[in-house]
mmCIF file of C-alpha atoms (C1' of nucleotides) in Angstrom:
data_model
loop_
_atom_site.group_PDB
_atom_site.id
_atom_site.type_symbol
_atom_site.label_atom_id
_atom_site.label_comp_id
_atom_site.label_asym_id
_atom_site.label_seq_id
_atom_site.Cartn_x
_atom_site.Cartn_y
_atom_site.Cartn_z
ATOM 1 C CA MET A 7 0.000 0.000 0.000
ATOM 2 C CA PHE A 8 2.846 2.392 0.761
ATOM 3 C CA GLU A 9 6.473 2.690 0.067
ATOM 4 C CA LEU A 10 8.427 4.173 2.900
ATOM 5 C CA ASP A 11 12.001 5.282 3.018
ATOM 6 C CA LEU A 12 13.212 4.176 6.407
ATOM 7 C CA ARG A 13 16.581 5.781 5.801
ATOM 8 C CA SER A 14 15.155 9.166 4.938
ATOM 9 C CA ARG A 15 15.705 12.202 7.125
ATOM 10 C CA LYS A 16 11.966 12.627 6.930
ATOM 11 C CA PRO A 17 10.250 10.836 9.823
ATOM 12 C CA ILE A 18 8.265 7.745 8.974
ATOM 13 C CA TYR A 19 5.074 9.052 10.487
ATOM 14 C CA GLU A 20 5.354 12.195 8.389
ATOM 15 C CA GLN A 21 5.801 10.202 5.231
ATOM 16 C CA LEU A 22 2.689 8.309 6.180
ATOM 17 C CA VAL A 23 0.729 11.490 6.804
ATOM 18 C CA ASP A 24 1.700 12.879 3.424
ATOM 19 C CA LYS A 25 0.835 9.731 1.519
ATOM 20 C CA LEU A 26 -2.494 9.281 3.221
ATOM 21 C CA LYS A 27 -3.391 12.929 2.732
ATOM 22 C CA GLU A 28 -2.633 12.521 -0.924
ATOM 23 C CA LEU A 29 -4.836 9.460 -1.196
ATOM 24 C CA ILE A 30 -7.662 11.241 0.570
ATOM 25 C CA ILE A 31 -7.386 14.440 -1.420
ATOM 26 C CA ASN A 32 -7.309 12.519 -4.677
ATOM 27 C CA GLU A 33 -10.300 10.559 -3.453
ATOM 28 C CA ILE A 34 -8.578 7.247 -3.860
ATOM 29 C CA LEU A 35 -9.646 6.709 -0.307
ATOM 30 C CA LYS A 36 -13.365 7.456 -0.286
ATOM 31 C CA PRO A 37 -15.287 9.272 2.429
ATOM 32 C CA ASP A 38 -15.996 7.035 5.414
ATOM 33 C CA GLU A 39 -13.796 4.329 3.996
ATOM 34 C CA GLN A 40 -11.977 2.445 6.704
ATOM 35 C CA LEU A 41 -8.243 2.723 6.914
ATOM 36 C CA PRO A 42 -6.079 -0.261 7.778
ATOM 37 C CA SER A 43 -5.843 -0.773 11.528
ATOM 38 C CA VAL A 44 -2.743 0.501 13.258
ATOM 39 C CA ARG A 45 -1.548 -3.022 13.929
ATOM 40 C CA THR A 46 -2.277 -4.365 10.472
ATOM 41 C CA LEU A 47 -0.516 -1.517 8.777
ATOM 42 C CA ALA A 48 2.341 -1.728 11.235
ATOM 43 C CA GLN A 49 2.852 -5.394 10.400
ATOM 44 C CA GLU A 50 2.577 -4.714 6.710
ATOM 45 C CA LEU A 51 5.207 -2.002 6.845
ATOM 46 C CA THR A 52 7.321 -3.706 9.504
ATOM 47 C CA ILE A 53 7.266 -0.708 11.775
ATOM 48 C CA ASN A 54 5.912 -0.001 15.213
ATOM 49 C CA PRO A 55 2.158 0.400 15.734
ATOM 50 C CA ASN A 56 2.794 3.591 17.679
ATOM 51 C CA THR A 57 4.323 5.151 14.624
ATOM 52 C CA ILE A 58 1.157 4.434 12.677
ATOM 53 C CA GLN A 59 -0.895 5.788 15.495
ATOM 54 C CA LYS A 60 1.115 8.970 15.526
ATOM 55 C CA ALA A 61 0.388 9.423 11.847
ATOM 56 C CA TYR A 62 -3.305 8.719 12.358
ATOM 57 C CA ARG A 63 -3.503 11.144 15.242
ATOM 58 C CA GLU A 64 -1.905 13.820 13.140
ATOM 59 C CA LEU A 65 -4.353 13.169 10.323
ATOM 60 C CA GLU A 66 -7.187 13.365 12.786
ATOM 61 C CA THR A 67 -5.907 16.660 14.151
ATOM 62 C CA GLN A 68 -5.750 17.992 10.633
ATOM 63 C CA GLY A 69 -9.287 16.808 10.036
ATOM 64 C CA PHE A 70 -8.623 14.247 7.344
ATOM 65 C CA ILE A 71 -9.767 11.205 9.259
ATOM 66 C CA TYR A 72 -11.765 10.331 12.325
ATOM 67 C CA SER A 73 -11.183 7.442 14.679
ATOM 68 C CA GLN A 74 -13.484 5.470 16.894
ATOM 69 C CA GLN A 75 -12.164 3.335 19.663
ATOM 70 C CA GLY A 76 -12.859 -0.296 19.061
ATOM 71 C CA LYS A 77 -14.074 0.308 15.531
ATOM 72 C CA GLY A 78 -11.352 1.820 13.450
ATOM 73 C CA SER A 79 -10.171 4.897 11.598
ATOM 74 C CA PHE A 80 -12.082 6.324 8.673
ATOM 75 C CA VAL A 81 -11.769 8.976 6.018
ATOM 76 C CA ASN A 82 -13.490 12.135 7.122
ATOM 77 C CA PRO A 83 -16.228 13.227 4.721
ATOM 78 C CA ASN A 84 -15.093 16.671 3.787
ATOM 79 C CA ASN A 85 -17.718 19.199 4.729
ATOM 80 C CA GLU A 86 -16.280 22.323 3.290
ATOM 81 C CA SER A 87 -17.146 24.583 6.145
ATOM 82 C CA ARG A 88 -15.552 23.178 9.252
ATOM 83 C CA ASP A 89 -12.008 24.140 8.470
ATOM 84 C CA ALA A 90 -11.891 27.923 8.571
ATOM 85 C CA GLY A 91 -8.789 27.990 10.700
ATOM 86 C CA LYS A 92 -7.021 25.449 8.579
ATOM 87 C CA VAL A 93 -7.890 27.275 5.393
ATOM 88 C CA ASN A 94 -6.403 30.421 6.811
ATOM 89 C CA SER A 95 -3.147 28.808 7.799
ATOM 90 C CA ILE A 96 -2.880 27.245 4.364
ATOM 91 C CA LYS A 97 -3.463 30.608 2.766
ATOM 92 C CA THR A 98 -0.714 32.120 4.873
ATOM 93 C CA GLU A 99 1.673 29.397 3.777
ATOM 94 C CA LEU A 100 0.596 29.862 0.200
ATOM 95 C CA GLU A 101 1.280 33.583 0.378
ATOM 96 C CA LYS A 102 4.811 32.986 1.540
ATOM 97 C CA LEU A 103 5.524 30.506 -1.230
ATOM 98 C CA ILE A 104 3.863 32.600 -3.908
ATOM 99 C CA LEU A 105 5.837 35.671 -2.914
ATOM 100 C CA GLU A 106 9.014 33.640 -3.008
ATOM 101 C CA ALA A 107 8.162 32.223 -6.406
ATOM 102 C CA LEU A 108 7.368 35.669 -7.804
ATOM 103 C CA TYR A 109 10.600 36.971 -6.336
ATOM 104 C CA LEU A 110 12.513 34.244 -8.126
ATOM 105 C CA GLY A 111 11.031 35.297 -11.410
ATOM 106 C CA VAL A 112 8.141 32.903 -11.819
ATOM 107 C CA LYS A 113 5.425 34.734 -13.702
ATOM 108 C CA ALA A 114 2.013 35.172 -12.132
ATOM 109 C CA GLU A 115 0.453 33.667 -15.230
ATOM 110 C CA GLU A 116 2.458 30.519 -14.703
ATOM 111 C CA LEU A 117 1.200 30.176 -11.149
ATOM 112 C CA ILE A 118 -2.360 30.784 -12.259
ATOM 113 C CA GLN A 119 -1.944 28.112 -14.886
ATOM 114 C CA LEU A 120 -0.752 25.760 -12.177
ATOM 115 C CA ILE A 121 -3.910 26.342 -10.192
ATOM 116 C CA GLU A 122 -6.143 25.870 -13.189
ATOM 117 C CA ASN A 123 -4.483 22.604 -14.097
ATOM 118 C CA LEU A 124 -4.801 21.243 -10.609
ATOM 119 C CA ASN A 125 -8.377 22.413 -10.404
ATOM 120 C CA ALA A 126 -9.226 20.777 -13.699
ATOM 121 C CA SER A 127 -7.855 17.409 -12.642
ATOM 122 C CA LYS A 128 -9.667 17.591 -9.336
ATOM 123 C CA GLY A 129 -12.060 14.708 -8.879
ATOM 124 C CA GLY A 130 -10.805 13.232 -12.107
ATOM 125 C CA GLY A 131 -9.283 10.334 -10.194
ATOM 126 C CA ASP A 132 -5.583 9.724 -9.694
ATOM 127 C CA SER A 133 -2.715 11.978 -10.565
ATOM 128 C CA ASN A 134 0.747 11.122 -11.691
ATOM 129 C CA ASP A 135 3.368 12.828 -9.558
ATOM 130 C CA MET B 20 15.243 45.147 14.010
ATOM 131 C CA PHE B 21 13.576 41.850 14.847
ATOM 132 C CA GLU B 22 11.275 40.425 17.379
ATOM 133 C CA LEU B 23 12.077 36.870 18.338
ATOM 134 C CA ASP B 24 10.102 34.450 20.415
ATOM 135 C CA LEU B 25 12.705 32.670 22.478
ATOM 136 C CA ARG B 26 10.061 30.428 23.975
ATOM 137 C CA SER B 27 8.673 29.293 20.665
ATOM 138 C CA ARG B 28 9.003 25.725 19.492
ATOM 139 C CA LYS B 29 10.351 27.211 16.314
ATOM 140 C CA PRO B 30 14.128 27.479 16.462
ATOM 141 C CA ILE B 31 15.544 30.974 16.754
ATOM 142 C CA TYR B 32 17.709 30.650 13.675
ATOM 143 C CA GLU B 33 14.665 29.605 11.681
ATOM 144 C CA GLN B 34 12.699 32.615 12.853
ATOM 145 C CA LEU B 35 15.603 34.754 11.744
ATOM 146 C CA VAL B 36 15.730 33.104 8.341
ATOM 147 C CA ASP B 37 12.027 33.694 7.828
ATOM 148 C CA LYS B 38 12.131 37.339 8.854
ATOM 149 C CA LEU B 39 15.164 38.122 6.749
ATOM 150 C CA LYS B 40 13.714 36.332 3.741
ATOM 151 C CA GLU B 41 10.604 38.416 4.118
ATOM 152 C CA LEU B 42 12.588 41.632 4.276
ATOM 153 C CA ILE B 43 14.561 40.645 1.207
ATOM 154 C CA ILE B 44 11.564 39.538 -0.817
ATOM 155 C CA ASN B 45 9.679 42.708 0.020
ATOM 156 C CA GLU B 46 12.777 44.644 -0.924
ATOM 157 C CA ILE B 47 13.004 46.347 2.409
ATOM 158 C CA LEU B 48 16.540 45.107 2.345
ATOM 159 C CA LYS B 49 17.896 46.253 -1.001
ATOM 160 C CA PRO B 50 20.199 44.284 -3.289
ATOM 161 C CA ASP B 51 23.808 44.376 -2.112
ATOM 162 C CA GLU B 52 22.758 46.067 1.102
ATOM 163 C CA GLN B 53 24.908 44.951 4.006
ATOM 164 C CA LEU B 54 23.331 42.976 6.781
ATOM 165 C CA PRO B 55 24.295 43.513 10.407
ATOM 166 C CA SER B 56 27.392 41.563 11.342
ATOM 167 C CA VAL B 57 26.887 38.315 13.174
ATOM 168 C CA ARG B 58 28.374 39.749 16.349
ATOM 169 C CA THR B 59 26.433 43.011 16.212
ATOM 170 C CA LEU B 60 23.115 41.305 15.639
ATOM 171 C CA ALA B 61 23.914 38.753 18.305
ATOM 172 C CA GLN B 62 24.491 41.485 20.830
ATOM 173 C CA GLU B 63 21.379 43.329 19.742
ATOM 174 C CA LEU B 64 19.196 40.266 20.125
ATOM 175 C CA THR B 65 21.058 38.919 23.144
ATOM 176 C CA ILE B 66 21.681 35.579 21.534
ATOM 177 C CA ASN B 67 24.751 33.675 20.530
ATOM 178 C CA PRO B 68 26.700 34.719 17.432
ATOM 179 C CA ASN B 69 26.713 31.121 16.296
ATOM 180 C CA THR B 70 22.943 31.194 16.057
ATOM 181 C CA ILE B 71 23.105 34.226 13.784
ATOM 182 C CA GLN B 72 25.742 32.569 11.715
ATOM 183 C CA LYS B 73 23.588 29.512 11.314
ATOM 184 C CA ALA B 74 20.779 31.685 9.994
ATOM 185 C CA TYR B 75 23.105 33.516 7.626
ATOM 186 C CA ARG B 76 24.541 30.271 6.333
ATOM 187 C CA GLU B 77 21.055 28.982 5.669
ATOM 188 C CA LEU B 78 20.142 32.170 3.816
ATOM 189 C CA GLU B 79 23.302 31.862 1.789
ATOM 190 C CA THR B 80 22.499 28.247 0.927
ATOM 191 C CA GLN B 81 19.061 29.350 -0.198
ATOM 192 C CA GLY B 82 20.611 32.050 -2.319
ATOM 193 C CA PHE B 83 19.205 35.078 -0.552
ATOM 194 C CA ILE B 84 22.463 36.534 0.670
ATOM 195 C CA TYR B 85 26.150 36.231 -0.008
ATOM 196 C CA SER B 86 28.964 36.598 2.481
ATOM 197 C CA GLN B 87 32.520 37.715 2.112
ATOM 198 C CA GLN B 88 35.062 36.977 4.746
ATOM 199 C CA GLY B 89 36.355 40.121 6.312
ATOM 200 C CA LYS B 90 33.738 42.315 4.629
ATOM 201 C CA GLY B 91 30.307 41.192 5.661
ATOM 202 C CA SER B 92 27.066 39.632 4.477
ATOM 203 C CA PHE B 93 24.964 41.220 1.771
ATOM 204 C CA VAL B 94 21.619 40.827 0.060
ATOM 205 C CA ASN B 95 22.001 38.803 -3.092
ATOM 206 C CA PRO B 96 20.847 40.705 -6.186
ATOM 207 C CA ASN B 97 18.238 38.392 -7.572
ATOM 208 C CA ASN B 98 19.143 37.304 -11.059
ATOM 209 C CA GLU B 99 16.049 35.456 -12.040
ATOM 210 C CA SER B 100 17.746 32.564 -13.734
ATOM 211 C CA ARG B 101 20.066 30.932 -11.268
ATOM 212 C CA ASP B 102 17.492 29.096 -9.216
ATOM 213 C CA ALA B 103 15.939 26.440 -11.394
ATOM 214 C CA GLY B 104 16.134 23.771 -8.731
ATOM 215 C CA LYS B 105 14.736 26.032 -6.087
ATOM 216 C CA VAL B 106 11.862 27.116 -8.295
ATOM 217 C CA ASN B 107 10.967 23.498 -8.896
ATOM 218 C CA SER B 108 10.908 22.586 -5.243
ATOM 219 C CA ILE B 109 8.757 25.614 -4.512
ATOM 220 C CA LYS B 110 6.354 24.594 -7.243
ATOM 221 C CA THR B 111 6.100 21.130 -5.759
ATOM 222 C CA GLU B 112 5.272 22.595 -2.375
ATOM 223 C CA LEU B 113 2.778 24.934 -3.962
ATOM 224 C CA GLU B 114 1.032 22.066 -5.692
ATOM 225 C CA LYS B 115 0.535 20.258 -2.434
ATOM 226 C CA LEU B 116 -0.900 23.307 -0.736
ATOM 227 C CA ILE B 117 -3.113 24.242 -3.655
ATOM 228 C CA LEU B 118 -4.554 20.745 -3.847
ATOM 229 C CA GLU B 119 -5.249 20.838 -0.149
ATOM 230 C CA ALA B 120 -6.901 24.234 -0.397
ATOM 231 C CA LEU B 121 -9.081 23.107 -3.290
ATOM 232 C CA TYR B 122 -10.002 19.987 -1.360
ATOM 233 C CA LEU B 123 -11.085 22.139 1.567
ATOM 234 C CA GLY B 124 -13.414 24.057 -0.663
ATOM 235 C CA VAL B 125 -11.383 27.105 -1.540
ATOM 236 C CA LYS B 126 -12.348 28.166 -5.022
ATOM 237 C CA ALA B 127 -9.738 28.334 -7.745
ATOM 238 C CA GLU B 128 -10.801 31.893 -8.453
ATOM 239 C CA GLU B 129 -9.979 32.847 -4.909
ATOM 240 C CA LEU B 130 -6.503 31.422 -5.205
ATOM 241 C CA ILE B 131 -5.967 33.189 -8.488
ATOM 242 C CA GLN B 132 -7.072 36.419 -6.891
ATOM 243 C CA LEU B 133 -4.532 35.816 -4.160
ATOM 244 C CA ILE B 134 -1.761 35.534 -6.700
ATOM 245 C CA GLU B 135 -2.865 38.621 -8.543
ATOM 246 C CA ASN B 136 -2.993 40.668 -5.391
ATOM 247 C CA LEU B 137 0.451 39.570 -4.329
ATOM 248 C CA ASN B 138 1.797 40.179 -7.792
ATOM 249 C CA ALA B 139 0.278 43.649 -7.889
ATOM 250 C CA SER B 140 1.837 44.649 -4.597
ATOM 251 C CA LYS B 141 5.178 43.272 -5.649
ATOM 252 C CA GLY B 142 7.835 45.939 -5.567
ATOM 253 C CA GLY B 143 5.273 48.266 -4.122
ATOM 254 C CA GLY B 144 7.079 48.307 -0.805
ATOM 255 C CA ASP B 145 5.979 46.717 2.428
ATOM 256 C CA SER B 146 3.014 44.495 3.074
ATOM 257 C CA ASN B 147 0.916 44.136 6.145
ATOM 258 C CA ASP B 148 0.711 40.520 7.256
ATOM 259 C "C1'" DC C 1 -19.401 -13.615 28.575
ATOM 260 C "C1'" DT C 2 -15.384 -14.502 25.660
ATOM 261 C "C1'" DA C 3 -12.246 -13.735 22.041
ATOM 262 C "C1'" DA C 4 -10.346 -11.080 18.730
ATOM 263 C "C1'" DG C 5 -10.357 -7.234 16.636
ATOM 264 C "C1'" DT C 6 -10.180 -1.993 17.021
ATOM 265 C "C1'" DG C 7 -8.053 2.797 18.916
ATOM 266 C "C1'" DT C 8 -5.673 5.043 23.039
ATOM 267 C "C1'" DA C 9 -2.412 6.133 26.837
ATOM 268 C "C1'" DT C 10 1.738 5.692 29.458
ATOM 269 C "C1'" DT C 11 6.353 5.086 29.967
ATOM 270 C "C1'" DA C 12 10.971 4.706 28.608
ATOM 271 C "C1'" DC C 13 15.015 4.624 25.727
ATOM 272 C "C1'" DT C 14 17.552 6.411 21.906
ATOM 273 C "C1'" DA C 15 18.768 9.664 18.567
ATOM 274 C "C1'" DA C 16 18.751 14.050 16.684
ATOM 275 C "C1'" DT C 17 18.425 18.989 16.985
ATOM 276 C "C1'" DC C 18 19.082 23.436 19.014
ATOM 277 C "C1'" DT C 19 21.515 26.757 21.585
ATOM 278 C "C1'" DT C 20 25.255 28.438 23.844
ATOM 279 C "C1'" DA C 21 30.052 28.879 24.812
ATOM 280 C "C1'" DA C 22 34.912 29.332 24.197
ATOM 281 C "C1'" DT C 23 38.488 29.578 20.920
ATOM 282 C "C1'" DA C 24 40.858 29.952 16.934
ATOM 283 C "C1'" DC C 25 41.584 31.116 12.144
ATOM 284 C "C1'" DA C 26 41.215 34.139 7.965
ATOM 285 C "C1'" DG C 27 40.223 38.056 5.275
ATOM 286 C "C1'" DT C 28 39.442 43.445 4.946
ATOM 287 C "C1'" DT C 29 40.041 48.073 6.032
ATOM 288 C "C1'" DA C 30 41.540 52.275 8.206
ATOM 289 C "C1'" DT D 5 48.785 47.138 13.702
ATOM 290 C "C1'" DA D 6 44.119 47.324 15.462
ATOM 291 C "C1'" DA D 7 39.549 46.547 14.859
ATOM 292 C "C1'" DC D 8 36.368 45.047 12.331
ATOM 293 C "C1'" DT D 9 34.324 41.306 9.260
ATOM 294 C "C1'" DG D 10 32.988 35.935 8.307
ATOM 295 C "C1'" DT D 11 34.212 31.013 9.304
ATOM 296 C "C1'" DA D 12 35.388 26.666 11.682
ATOM 297 C "C1'" DT D 13 35.863 23.543 15.534
ATOM 298 C "C1'" DT D 14 34.792 21.447 19.680
ATOM 299 C "C1'" DA D 15 32.136 20.724 23.614
ATOM 300 C "C1'" DA D 16 28.467 20.896 26.778
ATOM 301 C "C1'" DG D 17 23.670 21.092 28.121
ATOM 302 C "C1'" DA D 18 18.817 21.091 27.193
ATOM 303 C "C1'" DT D 19 15.074 20.050 24.545
ATOM 304 C "C1'" DT D 20 12.614 17.723 21.157
ATOM 305 C "C1'" DA D 21 11.516 13.926 18.105
ATOM 306 C "C1'" DG D 22 11.205 9.158 16.967
ATOM 307 C "C1'" DT D 23 10.559 4.622 18.129
ATOM 308 C "C1'" DA D 24 9.365 0.765 21.079
ATOM 309 C "C1'" DA D 25 7.049 -2.062 24.735
ATOM 310 C "C1'" DT D 26 3.192 -2.562 27.353
ATOM 311 C "C1'" DA D 27 -1.227 -1.990 29.282
ATOM 312 C "C1'" DC D 28 -5.909 -0.169 28.997
ATOM 313 C "C1'" DA D 29 -10.591 0.630 26.835
ATOM 314 C "C1'" DC D 30 -14.089 0.031 23.516
ATOM 315 C "C1'" DT D 31 -16.662 -2.804 19.758
ATOM 316 C "C1'" DT D 32 -18.184 -6.653 17.480
ATOM 317 C "C1'" DA D 33 -18.973 -11.562 16.436
ATOM 318 C "C1'" DG D 34 -19.703 -15.834 18.290
#
DNA sequence: CTAAGTGTATTACTAATCTTAATACAGTTA
DNA sequence: TAACTGTATTAAGATTAGTAATACACTTAG
């Protein structure tokens, strides 16, 4: 299900968070779909269950999944209103990166094109990155 | 010159890097303008010179400043061609954030507006964030 | 109720990072 | 030469991050 780089400087749990976020955003994991249990996934990836749990907790904090004790962890159906704070922090990050890109000579049109491409492929299934 | 949060989880040198990048991008620090010396700034902020140096080294690695032994550290005039690798990594980061924003319900138009606003204010002096 | 599955919490050990400090070296400039 | 620059090294302490082992709590199927 995942390919992890155990030798990377990037923590395992962070790699997990990124990959799962990607799967959720690209709707490969559907709303309310159950994720693998912490122990199952831990066995599969040959890492510690706590590491999985740390990733799941982070995803829950960020609002991408919800967990129920005894039942499992599931993809959070994305109601586009609950995340005002998160949207704001993302916008702040975006501003920083956009300013940096503009400073380095990237044209505004190019950035706009980037958005339009990503927006067009949204919901169109998987992406190749 | 700066306000640092010594109690923050964010390392001091990283706070410095961010602030200086901002000043450079917004052209408050002009090309070839000399930065405060590591020792001066260290005294001013009551922190260790090594911490300043770490920030300066990071800024130099990222291409925002250049340093000359015996002379000082200076804002790097931004020739908009040298940073192909950096531009690419910024674009990758942007893609991730844009996808996440779109997923959370932010409209593409809103993001485009964001870019246009930032682009319009570019070179127009300071910003209020 | 029991068994086997789920998530959760606590604790501990290890490793890495951050900050400071004390020196020393090297180049520039007046 | 003196006083300023950046740079490098080493070491120490503190904090944080990552991983692991274990126990607890809830849910579901029988």
